[in-house]
Short mmCIF file of C-alpha atoms in Angstrom, two decimals:
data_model
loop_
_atom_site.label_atom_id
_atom_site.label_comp_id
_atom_site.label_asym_id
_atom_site.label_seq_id
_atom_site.Cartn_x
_atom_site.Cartn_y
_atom_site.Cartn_z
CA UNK A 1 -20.97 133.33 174.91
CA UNK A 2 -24.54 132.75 173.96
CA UNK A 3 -25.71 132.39 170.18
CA UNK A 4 -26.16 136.22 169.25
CA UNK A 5 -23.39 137.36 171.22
CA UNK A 6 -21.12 136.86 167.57
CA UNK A 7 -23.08 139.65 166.11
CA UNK A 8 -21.67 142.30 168.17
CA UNK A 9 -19.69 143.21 164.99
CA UNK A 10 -22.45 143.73 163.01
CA UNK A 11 -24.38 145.69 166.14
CA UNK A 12 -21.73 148.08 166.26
CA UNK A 13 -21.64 148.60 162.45
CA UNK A 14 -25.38 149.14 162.29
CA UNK A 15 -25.63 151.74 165.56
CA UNK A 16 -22.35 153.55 163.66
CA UNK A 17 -24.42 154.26 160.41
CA UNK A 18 -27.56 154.98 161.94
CA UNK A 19 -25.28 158.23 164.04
CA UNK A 20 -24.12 159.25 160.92
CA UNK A 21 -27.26 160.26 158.65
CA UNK A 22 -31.15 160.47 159.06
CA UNK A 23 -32.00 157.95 155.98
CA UNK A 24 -30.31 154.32 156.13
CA UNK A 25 -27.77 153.66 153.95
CA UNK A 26 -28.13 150.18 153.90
CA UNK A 27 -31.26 148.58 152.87
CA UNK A 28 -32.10 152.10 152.31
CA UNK A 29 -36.24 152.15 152.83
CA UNK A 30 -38.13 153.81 149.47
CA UNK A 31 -41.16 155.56 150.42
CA UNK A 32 -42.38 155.42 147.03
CA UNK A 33 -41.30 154.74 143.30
CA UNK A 34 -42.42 157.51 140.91
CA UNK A 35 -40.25 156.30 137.61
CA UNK A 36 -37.56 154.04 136.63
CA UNK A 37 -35.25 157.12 138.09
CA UNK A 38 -37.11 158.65 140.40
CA UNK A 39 -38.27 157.60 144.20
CA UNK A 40 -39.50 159.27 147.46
CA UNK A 41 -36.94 158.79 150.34
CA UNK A 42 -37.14 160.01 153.33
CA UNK A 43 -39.82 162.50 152.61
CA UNK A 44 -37.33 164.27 149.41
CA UNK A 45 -38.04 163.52 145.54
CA UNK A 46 -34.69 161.60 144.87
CA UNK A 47 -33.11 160.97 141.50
CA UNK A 48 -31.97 157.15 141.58
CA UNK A 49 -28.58 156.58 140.96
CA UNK A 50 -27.76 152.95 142.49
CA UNK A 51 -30.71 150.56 141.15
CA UNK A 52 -28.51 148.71 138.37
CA UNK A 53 -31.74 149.78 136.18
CA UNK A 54 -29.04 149.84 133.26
CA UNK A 55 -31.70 150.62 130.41
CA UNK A 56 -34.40 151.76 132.46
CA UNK A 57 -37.35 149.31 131.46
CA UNK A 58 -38.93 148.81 135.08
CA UNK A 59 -42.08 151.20 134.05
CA UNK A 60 -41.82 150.53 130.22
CA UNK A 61 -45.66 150.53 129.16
CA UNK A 62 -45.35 147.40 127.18
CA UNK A 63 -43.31 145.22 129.77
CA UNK A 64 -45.77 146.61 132.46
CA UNK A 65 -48.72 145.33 130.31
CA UNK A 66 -47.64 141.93 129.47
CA UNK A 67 -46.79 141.40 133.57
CA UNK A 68 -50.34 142.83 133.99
CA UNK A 69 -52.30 140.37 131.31
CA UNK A 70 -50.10 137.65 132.65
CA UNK A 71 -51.65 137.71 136.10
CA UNK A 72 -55.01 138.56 134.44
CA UNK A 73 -54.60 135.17 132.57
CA UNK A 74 -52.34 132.83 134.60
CA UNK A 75 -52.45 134.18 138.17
CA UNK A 76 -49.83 136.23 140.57
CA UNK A 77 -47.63 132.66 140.83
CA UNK A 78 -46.77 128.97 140.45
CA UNK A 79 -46.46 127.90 143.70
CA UNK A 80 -44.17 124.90 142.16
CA UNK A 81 -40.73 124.37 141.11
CA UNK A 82 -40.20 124.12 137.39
CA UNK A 83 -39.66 120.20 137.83
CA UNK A 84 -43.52 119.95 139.31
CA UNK A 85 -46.17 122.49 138.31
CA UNK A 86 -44.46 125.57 138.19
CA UNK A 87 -43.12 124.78 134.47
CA UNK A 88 -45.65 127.49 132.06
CA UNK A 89 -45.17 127.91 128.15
CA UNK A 90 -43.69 131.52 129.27
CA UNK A 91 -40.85 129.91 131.17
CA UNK A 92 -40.04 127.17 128.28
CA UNK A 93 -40.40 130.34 125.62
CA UNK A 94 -38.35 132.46 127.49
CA UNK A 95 -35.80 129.45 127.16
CA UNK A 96 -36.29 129.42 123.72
CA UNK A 97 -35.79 133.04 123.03
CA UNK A 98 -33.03 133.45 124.92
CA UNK A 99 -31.02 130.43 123.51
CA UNK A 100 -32.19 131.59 119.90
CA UNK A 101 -30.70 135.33 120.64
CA UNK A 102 -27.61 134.08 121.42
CA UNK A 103 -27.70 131.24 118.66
CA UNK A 104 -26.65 128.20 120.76
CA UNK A 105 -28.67 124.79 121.70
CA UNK A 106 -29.55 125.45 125.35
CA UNK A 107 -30.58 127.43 127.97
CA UNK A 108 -32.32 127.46 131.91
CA UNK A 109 -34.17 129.48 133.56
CA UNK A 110 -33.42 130.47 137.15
CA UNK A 111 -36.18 132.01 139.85
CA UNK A 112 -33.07 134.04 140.83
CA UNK A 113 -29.16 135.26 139.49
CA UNK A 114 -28.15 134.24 142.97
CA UNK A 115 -30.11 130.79 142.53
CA UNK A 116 -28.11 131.02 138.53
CA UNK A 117 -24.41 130.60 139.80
CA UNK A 118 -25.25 128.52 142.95
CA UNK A 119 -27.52 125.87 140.61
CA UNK A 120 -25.01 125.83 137.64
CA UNK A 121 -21.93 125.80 139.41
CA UNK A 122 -22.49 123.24 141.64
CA UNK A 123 -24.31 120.56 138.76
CA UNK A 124 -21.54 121.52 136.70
CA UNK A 125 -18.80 120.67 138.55
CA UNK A 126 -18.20 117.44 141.05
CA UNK A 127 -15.75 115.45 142.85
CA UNK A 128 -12.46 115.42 140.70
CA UNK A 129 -13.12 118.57 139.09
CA UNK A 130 -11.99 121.91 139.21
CA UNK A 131 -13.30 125.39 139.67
CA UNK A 132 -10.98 128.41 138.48
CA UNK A 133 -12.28 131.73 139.94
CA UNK A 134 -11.54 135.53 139.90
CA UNK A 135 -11.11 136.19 143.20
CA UNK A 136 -13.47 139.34 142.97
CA UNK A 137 -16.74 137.22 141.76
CA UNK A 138 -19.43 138.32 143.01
CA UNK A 139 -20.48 136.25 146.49
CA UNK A 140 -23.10 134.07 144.63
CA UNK A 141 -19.85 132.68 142.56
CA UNK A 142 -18.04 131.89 145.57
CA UNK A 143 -21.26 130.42 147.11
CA UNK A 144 -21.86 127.87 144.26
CA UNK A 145 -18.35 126.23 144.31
CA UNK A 146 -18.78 125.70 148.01
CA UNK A 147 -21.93 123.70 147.16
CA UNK A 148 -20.21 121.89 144.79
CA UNK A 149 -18.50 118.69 145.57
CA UNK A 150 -15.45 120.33 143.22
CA UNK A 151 -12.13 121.73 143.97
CA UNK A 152 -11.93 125.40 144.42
CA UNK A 153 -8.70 127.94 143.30
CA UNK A 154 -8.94 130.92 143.30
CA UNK A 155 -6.37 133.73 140.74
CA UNK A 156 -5.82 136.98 141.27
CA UNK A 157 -8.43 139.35 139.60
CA UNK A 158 -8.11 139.85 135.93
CA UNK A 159 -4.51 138.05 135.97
CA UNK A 160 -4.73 135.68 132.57
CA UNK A 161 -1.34 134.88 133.83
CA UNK A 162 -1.88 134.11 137.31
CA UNK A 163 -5.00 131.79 135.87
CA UNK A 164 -2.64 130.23 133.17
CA UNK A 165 0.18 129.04 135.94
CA UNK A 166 -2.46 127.65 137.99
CA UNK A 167 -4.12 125.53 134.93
CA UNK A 168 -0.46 124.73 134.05
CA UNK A 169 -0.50 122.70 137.75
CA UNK A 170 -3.22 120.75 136.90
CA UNK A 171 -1.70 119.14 134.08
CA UNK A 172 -3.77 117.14 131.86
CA UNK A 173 -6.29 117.51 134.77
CA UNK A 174 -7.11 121.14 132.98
CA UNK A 175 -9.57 119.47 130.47
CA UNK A 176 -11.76 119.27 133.37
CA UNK A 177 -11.40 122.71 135.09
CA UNK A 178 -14.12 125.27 134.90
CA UNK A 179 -12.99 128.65 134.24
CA UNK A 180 -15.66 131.14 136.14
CA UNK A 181 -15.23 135.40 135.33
CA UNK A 182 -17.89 137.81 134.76
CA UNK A 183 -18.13 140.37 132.22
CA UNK A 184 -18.05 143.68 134.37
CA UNK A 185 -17.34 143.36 137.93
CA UNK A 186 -20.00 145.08 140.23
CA UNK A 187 -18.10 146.69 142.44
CA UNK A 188 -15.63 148.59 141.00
CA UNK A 189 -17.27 148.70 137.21
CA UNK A 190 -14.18 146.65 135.10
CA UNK A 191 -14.40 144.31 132.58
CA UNK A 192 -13.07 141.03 132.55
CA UNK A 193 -9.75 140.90 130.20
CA UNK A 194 -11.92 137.96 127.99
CA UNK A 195 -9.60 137.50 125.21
CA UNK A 196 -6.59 137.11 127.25
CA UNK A 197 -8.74 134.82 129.04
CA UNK A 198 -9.94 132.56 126.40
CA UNK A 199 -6.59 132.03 124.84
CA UNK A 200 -5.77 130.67 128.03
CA UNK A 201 -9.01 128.23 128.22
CA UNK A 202 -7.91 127.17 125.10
CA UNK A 203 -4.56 126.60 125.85
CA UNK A 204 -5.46 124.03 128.72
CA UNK A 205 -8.53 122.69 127.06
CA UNK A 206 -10.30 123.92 129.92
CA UNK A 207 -14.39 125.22 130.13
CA UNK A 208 -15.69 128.82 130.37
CA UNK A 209 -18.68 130.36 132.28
CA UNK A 210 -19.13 134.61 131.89
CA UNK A 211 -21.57 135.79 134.40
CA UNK A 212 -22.51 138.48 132.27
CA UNK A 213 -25.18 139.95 135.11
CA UNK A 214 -23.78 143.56 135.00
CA UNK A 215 -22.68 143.52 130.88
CA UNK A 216 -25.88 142.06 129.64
CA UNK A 217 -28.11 144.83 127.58
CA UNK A 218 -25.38 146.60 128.00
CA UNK A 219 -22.31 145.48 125.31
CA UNK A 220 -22.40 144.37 122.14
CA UNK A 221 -24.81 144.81 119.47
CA UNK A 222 -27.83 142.74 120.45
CA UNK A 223 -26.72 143.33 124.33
CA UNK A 224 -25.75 140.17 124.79
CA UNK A 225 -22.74 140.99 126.70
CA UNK A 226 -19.38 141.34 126.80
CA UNK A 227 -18.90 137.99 124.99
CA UNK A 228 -21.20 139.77 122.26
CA UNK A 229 -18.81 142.85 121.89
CA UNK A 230 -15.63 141.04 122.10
CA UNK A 231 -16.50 138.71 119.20
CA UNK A 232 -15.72 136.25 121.56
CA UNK A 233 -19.44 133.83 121.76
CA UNK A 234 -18.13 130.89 119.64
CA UNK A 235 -15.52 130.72 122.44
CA UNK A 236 -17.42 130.67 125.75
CA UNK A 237 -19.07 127.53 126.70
CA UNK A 238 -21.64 129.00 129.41
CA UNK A 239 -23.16 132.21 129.89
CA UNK A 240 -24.96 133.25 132.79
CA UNK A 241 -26.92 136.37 133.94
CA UNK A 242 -29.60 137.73 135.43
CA UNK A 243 -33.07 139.63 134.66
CA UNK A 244 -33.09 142.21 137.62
CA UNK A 245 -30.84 144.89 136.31
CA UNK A 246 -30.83 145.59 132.45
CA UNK A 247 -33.91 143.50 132.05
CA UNK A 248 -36.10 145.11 134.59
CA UNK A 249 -37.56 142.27 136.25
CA UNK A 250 -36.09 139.54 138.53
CA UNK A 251 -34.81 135.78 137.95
CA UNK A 252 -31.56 133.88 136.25
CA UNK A 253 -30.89 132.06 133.37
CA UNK A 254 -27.79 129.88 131.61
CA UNK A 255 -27.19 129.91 128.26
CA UNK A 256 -24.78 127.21 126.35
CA UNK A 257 -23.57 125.88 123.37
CA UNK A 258 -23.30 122.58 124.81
CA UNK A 259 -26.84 120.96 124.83
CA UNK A 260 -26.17 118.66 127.50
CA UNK A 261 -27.32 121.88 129.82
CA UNK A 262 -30.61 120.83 129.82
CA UNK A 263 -29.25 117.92 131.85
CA UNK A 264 -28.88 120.10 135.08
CA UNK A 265 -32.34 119.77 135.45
CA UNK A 266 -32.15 116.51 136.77
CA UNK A 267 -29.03 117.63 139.11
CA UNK A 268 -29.27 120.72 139.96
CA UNK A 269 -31.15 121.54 143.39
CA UNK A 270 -31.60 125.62 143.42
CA UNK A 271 -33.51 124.52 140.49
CA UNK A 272 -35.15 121.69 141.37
CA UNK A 273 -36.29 122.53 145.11
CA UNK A 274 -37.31 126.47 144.41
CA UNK A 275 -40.80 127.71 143.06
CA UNK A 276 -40.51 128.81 139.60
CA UNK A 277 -40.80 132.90 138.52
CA UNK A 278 -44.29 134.09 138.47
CA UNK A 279 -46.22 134.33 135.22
CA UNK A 280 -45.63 138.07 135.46
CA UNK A 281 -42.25 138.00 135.92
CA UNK A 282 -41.45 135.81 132.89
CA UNK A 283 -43.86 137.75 130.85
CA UNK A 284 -42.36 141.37 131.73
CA UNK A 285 -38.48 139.71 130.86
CA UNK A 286 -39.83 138.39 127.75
CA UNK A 287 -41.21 141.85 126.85
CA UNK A 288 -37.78 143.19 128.13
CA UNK A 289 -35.74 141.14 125.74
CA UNK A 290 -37.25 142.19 123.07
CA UNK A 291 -36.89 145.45 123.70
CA UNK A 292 -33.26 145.00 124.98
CA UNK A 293 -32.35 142.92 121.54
CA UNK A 294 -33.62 145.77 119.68
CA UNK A 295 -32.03 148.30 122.07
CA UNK A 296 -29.10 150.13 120.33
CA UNK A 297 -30.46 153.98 120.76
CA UNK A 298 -30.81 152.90 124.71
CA UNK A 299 -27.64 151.54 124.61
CA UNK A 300 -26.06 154.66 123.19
CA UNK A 301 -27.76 156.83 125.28
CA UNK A 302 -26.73 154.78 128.32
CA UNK A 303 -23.15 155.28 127.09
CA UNK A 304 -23.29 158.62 126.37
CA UNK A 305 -23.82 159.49 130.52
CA UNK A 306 -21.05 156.77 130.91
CA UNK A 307 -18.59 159.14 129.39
CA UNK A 308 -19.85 162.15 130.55
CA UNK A 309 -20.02 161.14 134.22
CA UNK A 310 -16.30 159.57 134.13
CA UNK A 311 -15.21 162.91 132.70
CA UNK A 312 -17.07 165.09 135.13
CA UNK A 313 -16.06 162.83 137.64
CA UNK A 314 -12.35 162.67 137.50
CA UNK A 315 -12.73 166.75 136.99
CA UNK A 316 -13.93 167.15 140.30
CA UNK A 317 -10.75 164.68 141.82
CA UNK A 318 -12.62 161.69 142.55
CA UNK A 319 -10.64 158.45 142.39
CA UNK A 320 -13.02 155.95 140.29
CA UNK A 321 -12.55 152.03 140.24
CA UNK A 322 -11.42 152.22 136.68
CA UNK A 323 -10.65 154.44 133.91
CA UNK A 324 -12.67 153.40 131.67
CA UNK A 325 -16.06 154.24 131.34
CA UNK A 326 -18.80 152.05 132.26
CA UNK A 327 -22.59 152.01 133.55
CA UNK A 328 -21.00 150.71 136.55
CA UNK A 329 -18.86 154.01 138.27
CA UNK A 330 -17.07 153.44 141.79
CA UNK A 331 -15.82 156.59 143.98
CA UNK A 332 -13.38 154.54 145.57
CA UNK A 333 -11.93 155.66 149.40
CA UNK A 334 -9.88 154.36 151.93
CA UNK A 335 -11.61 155.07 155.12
CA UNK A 336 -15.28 153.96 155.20
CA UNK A 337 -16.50 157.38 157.11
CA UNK A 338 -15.52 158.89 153.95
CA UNK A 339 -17.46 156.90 151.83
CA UNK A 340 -19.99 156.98 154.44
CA UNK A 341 -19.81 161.11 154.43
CA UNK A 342 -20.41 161.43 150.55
CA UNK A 343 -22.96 159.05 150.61
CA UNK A 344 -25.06 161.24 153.34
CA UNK A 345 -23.96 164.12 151.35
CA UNK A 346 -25.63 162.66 147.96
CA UNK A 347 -28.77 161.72 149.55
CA UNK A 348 -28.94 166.11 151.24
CA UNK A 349 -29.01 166.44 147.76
CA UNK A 350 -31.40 164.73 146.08
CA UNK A 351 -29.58 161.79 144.92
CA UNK A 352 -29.38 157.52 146.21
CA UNK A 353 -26.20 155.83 145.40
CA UNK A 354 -24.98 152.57 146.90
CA UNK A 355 -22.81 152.82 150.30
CA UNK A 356 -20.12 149.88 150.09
CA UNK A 357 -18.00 148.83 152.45
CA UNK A 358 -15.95 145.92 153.99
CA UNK A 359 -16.51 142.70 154.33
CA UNK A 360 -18.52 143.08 151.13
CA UNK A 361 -15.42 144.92 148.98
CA UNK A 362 -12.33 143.63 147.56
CA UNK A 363 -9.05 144.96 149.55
CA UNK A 364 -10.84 146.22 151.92
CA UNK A 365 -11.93 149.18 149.72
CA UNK A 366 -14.86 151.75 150.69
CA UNK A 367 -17.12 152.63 147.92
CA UNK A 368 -19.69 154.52 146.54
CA UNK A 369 -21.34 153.04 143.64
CA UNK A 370 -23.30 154.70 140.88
CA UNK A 371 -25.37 153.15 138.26
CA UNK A 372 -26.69 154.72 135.17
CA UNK A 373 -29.15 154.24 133.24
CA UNK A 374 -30.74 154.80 129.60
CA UNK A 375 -33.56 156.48 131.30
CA UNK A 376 -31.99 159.15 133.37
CA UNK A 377 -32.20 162.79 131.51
CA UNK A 378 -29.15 164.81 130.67
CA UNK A 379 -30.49 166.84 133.67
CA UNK A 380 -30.69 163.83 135.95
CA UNK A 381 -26.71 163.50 135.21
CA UNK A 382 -25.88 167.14 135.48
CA UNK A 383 -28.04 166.93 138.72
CA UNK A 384 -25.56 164.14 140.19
CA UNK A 385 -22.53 165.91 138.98
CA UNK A 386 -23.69 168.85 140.46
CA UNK A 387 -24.18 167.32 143.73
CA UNK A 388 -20.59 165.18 144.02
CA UNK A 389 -19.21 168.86 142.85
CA UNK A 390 -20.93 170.77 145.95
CA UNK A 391 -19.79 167.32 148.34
CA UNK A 392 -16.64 168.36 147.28
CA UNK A 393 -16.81 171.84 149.01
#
C-alpha cells in the first residue's frame, strides 16, 4: 500500500458527485459575486442561500470603505504574528470594543474561528484538567482539546443530564473542568439548552466556554448571542466566535470576564505562531460591529424569513433539523443521493445551498443546509420556497 492509496475513499466520493450534477457541490466554484445574496455559478445568476452571511454586511458601503482606507493607509497585511509586528491599534481596538460590548475585562483576537477554539482551548486547559464537550461541536472544538495536554469527555448533545453525571465522576476534580457548547449548532440549526447548562456548571463549580460563531448578531438585543438573549452573560466565563458569518469579514476572537485571558498570549501557539488579520480585515469587522450592535431592524428582518421558511418548509413535507426556527435550516435525509438530488435540483433552479454529508454530520445524517440572511428580499425567500416546492414534484 503506498501513501495515497488510503484516499481511495475519498476518490470514490469525489468521482460519485462529479456523475451526479454539472456544478460541484463541494467547494462549489463562484464565477462571480454580484451582492451579499447574489453570485454567478456555473454560468446562471444564483440567489445564495448557504454563505452563513447572517445579516448580510459583506458589500455594506461603510464596512467596504473602512477595509478600503485601511489598505490605503496601513497596507494589504502584517506579515507578523500579533506577538511580533503584526500587533496594529485596529487589532488592540477591536479588543477593546468587543470586550466593552459585552461589558467584561478581556478579550483576543484570533486571525481565524478555527485558530479561536484550537488557541483557547488548548492554553486553557492542561495536564490534570478536564474538557467537557457536546459531542456535536463543531470539528475546530474537537481539534483544540486534542492539542491540549487535558483530558477529553465527551456527553451526549444537549443532555444537561448526561453532562451533570459525568461532572458528578469527577468529584471535587469538577472545579477544574471546562464546560465547551456553542450557541446554535451548525449543522442542524439548534440551540444549546444554556440554562439547563449553567445550573449544572454551577452545580460542580466547573468553567464555561459558548462558541457563539453561528448565534452571534444574531440573538439577543445587542447580538451578542445566545448568552445575550438568555440573560445568561454574568454566568458564562468565555465566549468565543467568529467574524466570517454575521460579521462579514474573517478572523476569531475570545471574550471573558476573567482578565487573566490576556495571559494566553504568552501560551497560546495558534496565536502566537500565525500572522495577524490584515488591516482591512480588522477595519471592515470593526465597521461590522457597529453596525451589528446597532442591528435590531436586521435582526428582525433576518427572523422574519426564519419563520416564514420553517413554515413553508414543513408545508411542503420536508423533515428540518429542528422545529424551531432559526437562520440556520437543515433538510435532513437518510440516504446521501437524496440530499445529493435536492441539492442538484436547487442549484437547476437558481439557488446554492450547502450539500452535507458523512463523515462531516452527526449520526450519520445527510443534509442540506440553508442560511438566511437580513439581506435576502421577500422575493429571494419566495424564490427558494418556490424551488424546494417544484424539487418536490
Amino acid at each position: 500500500m503506498s501513501l495515497l492509496d488510503k484516499f481511495a475513499a475519498q476518490r470514490g466520493l469525489s468521482a460519485h458527485l462529479a456523475e451526479m450534477g454539472s456544478v460541484a457541490p463541494i467547494a462549489t466554484p463562484m464565477d462571480a459575486i454580484e451582492s451579499a445574496t447574489s453570485a454567478t455559478i456555473g454560468g446562471r445568476r444564483t440567489v445564495l442561500a448557504g454563505t452563513n452571511n447572517y445579516l448580510g454586511l459583506t458589500f455594506d458601503e461603510s464596512c467596504r470603505n473602512a477595509a478600503i482606507d485601511a489598505i490605503n493607509t496601513l497596507g494589504t497585511g502584517t506579515t507578523g504574528s500579533r506577538m511580533a509586528s503584526g500587533n496594529y491599534s485596529g487589532h488592540r481596538a477591536l479588543e477593546r470594543e468587543l470586550a466593552d460590548a459585552v461589558g467584561w475585562p478581556s478579550c483576543m483576537v484570533f486571525s481565524t474561528g478555527y485558530q479561536t477554539n484550537l488557541g483557547v482551548l488548548s492554553a486553557l486547559a492542561d495536564t490534570g484538567d478536564y474538557l467537557l464537550v457536546d459531542a456535536d461541536s463543531h470539528a475546530s472544538i474537537h481539534d483544540g482539546c486534542k492539542l491540549s495536554n487535558a483530558t477529553t469527555i465527551r456527553f451526549r448533545h444537549n443532555d444537561p443530564e448526561n453532562l451533570d453525571r459525568r461532572l458528578a465522576r469527577l468529584g471535587e476534580d469538577a472545579k477544574r473542568a471546562l464546560i465547551v457548547v456553542e450557541g446554535v449548532y451548525s449543522t442542524l440549526g439548534d440551540r444549546a439548552p444554556l440554562k439547563e447548562i449553567v445550573e449544572v456548571k454551577r452545580r460542580h463549580g466547573a468553567w464555561l466556554v459558548v462558541d457563539e460563531a453561528h448565534s452571534f448578531g444574531i440573538f439577543g438585543q445587542r447580538g451578542l448571542g445566545l448568552s445575550e438573549e438568555l440573560g445568561l452573560l454574568d454566568e458564562v466565563d468565555f465566549i468565543v466566535g467568529t467574524f466570517s458569518k454575521s460579521l462579514g469579514g474573517i478572523g476569531g476572537f475570545c471574550i471573558s470576564r476573567h482578565a487573566e485571558l490576556d495571559l494566553l498570549r504568552f501560551v497560546s501557539r495558534p496565536y502566537i505562531f500565525t500572522a495577524s488579520s490584515s488591516p482591512a480585515s480588522i477595519a471592515s469587522t470593526r465597521a461590522a460591529l457597529r453596525l451589528m450592535l446597532d442591528g435590531r431592524a436586521l435582526r428582525e428582518r433576518l427572523w422574519k424569513h426564519a419563520e416564514r421558511f420553517y413554515a413553508e418548509a414543513g408545508r411542503l413535507g420536508y423533515q428540518l433539523g429542528t422545529s424551531t426556527p432559526c437562520p440556520v435550516a437543515a433538510l435532513v435525509f437518510k440516504e446521501r443521493d437524496e440530499a445529493l438530488g435536492l441539492w442538484n435540483a436547487l442549484m437547476e433552479e437558481g439557488v446554492y445551498t450547502n450539500l452535507m454529508i458523512p463523515p462531516a454530520t452527526p449520526a450519520g445524517l445527510s443534509l442540506v443546509r440553508i442560511s438566511l440572511s437580513a439581506a435576502h428580499s421577500d422575493e429571494d425567500i419566495g424564490h427558494i420556497i418556490q424551488a424546494l416546492e417544484r424539487a418536490r414534484g
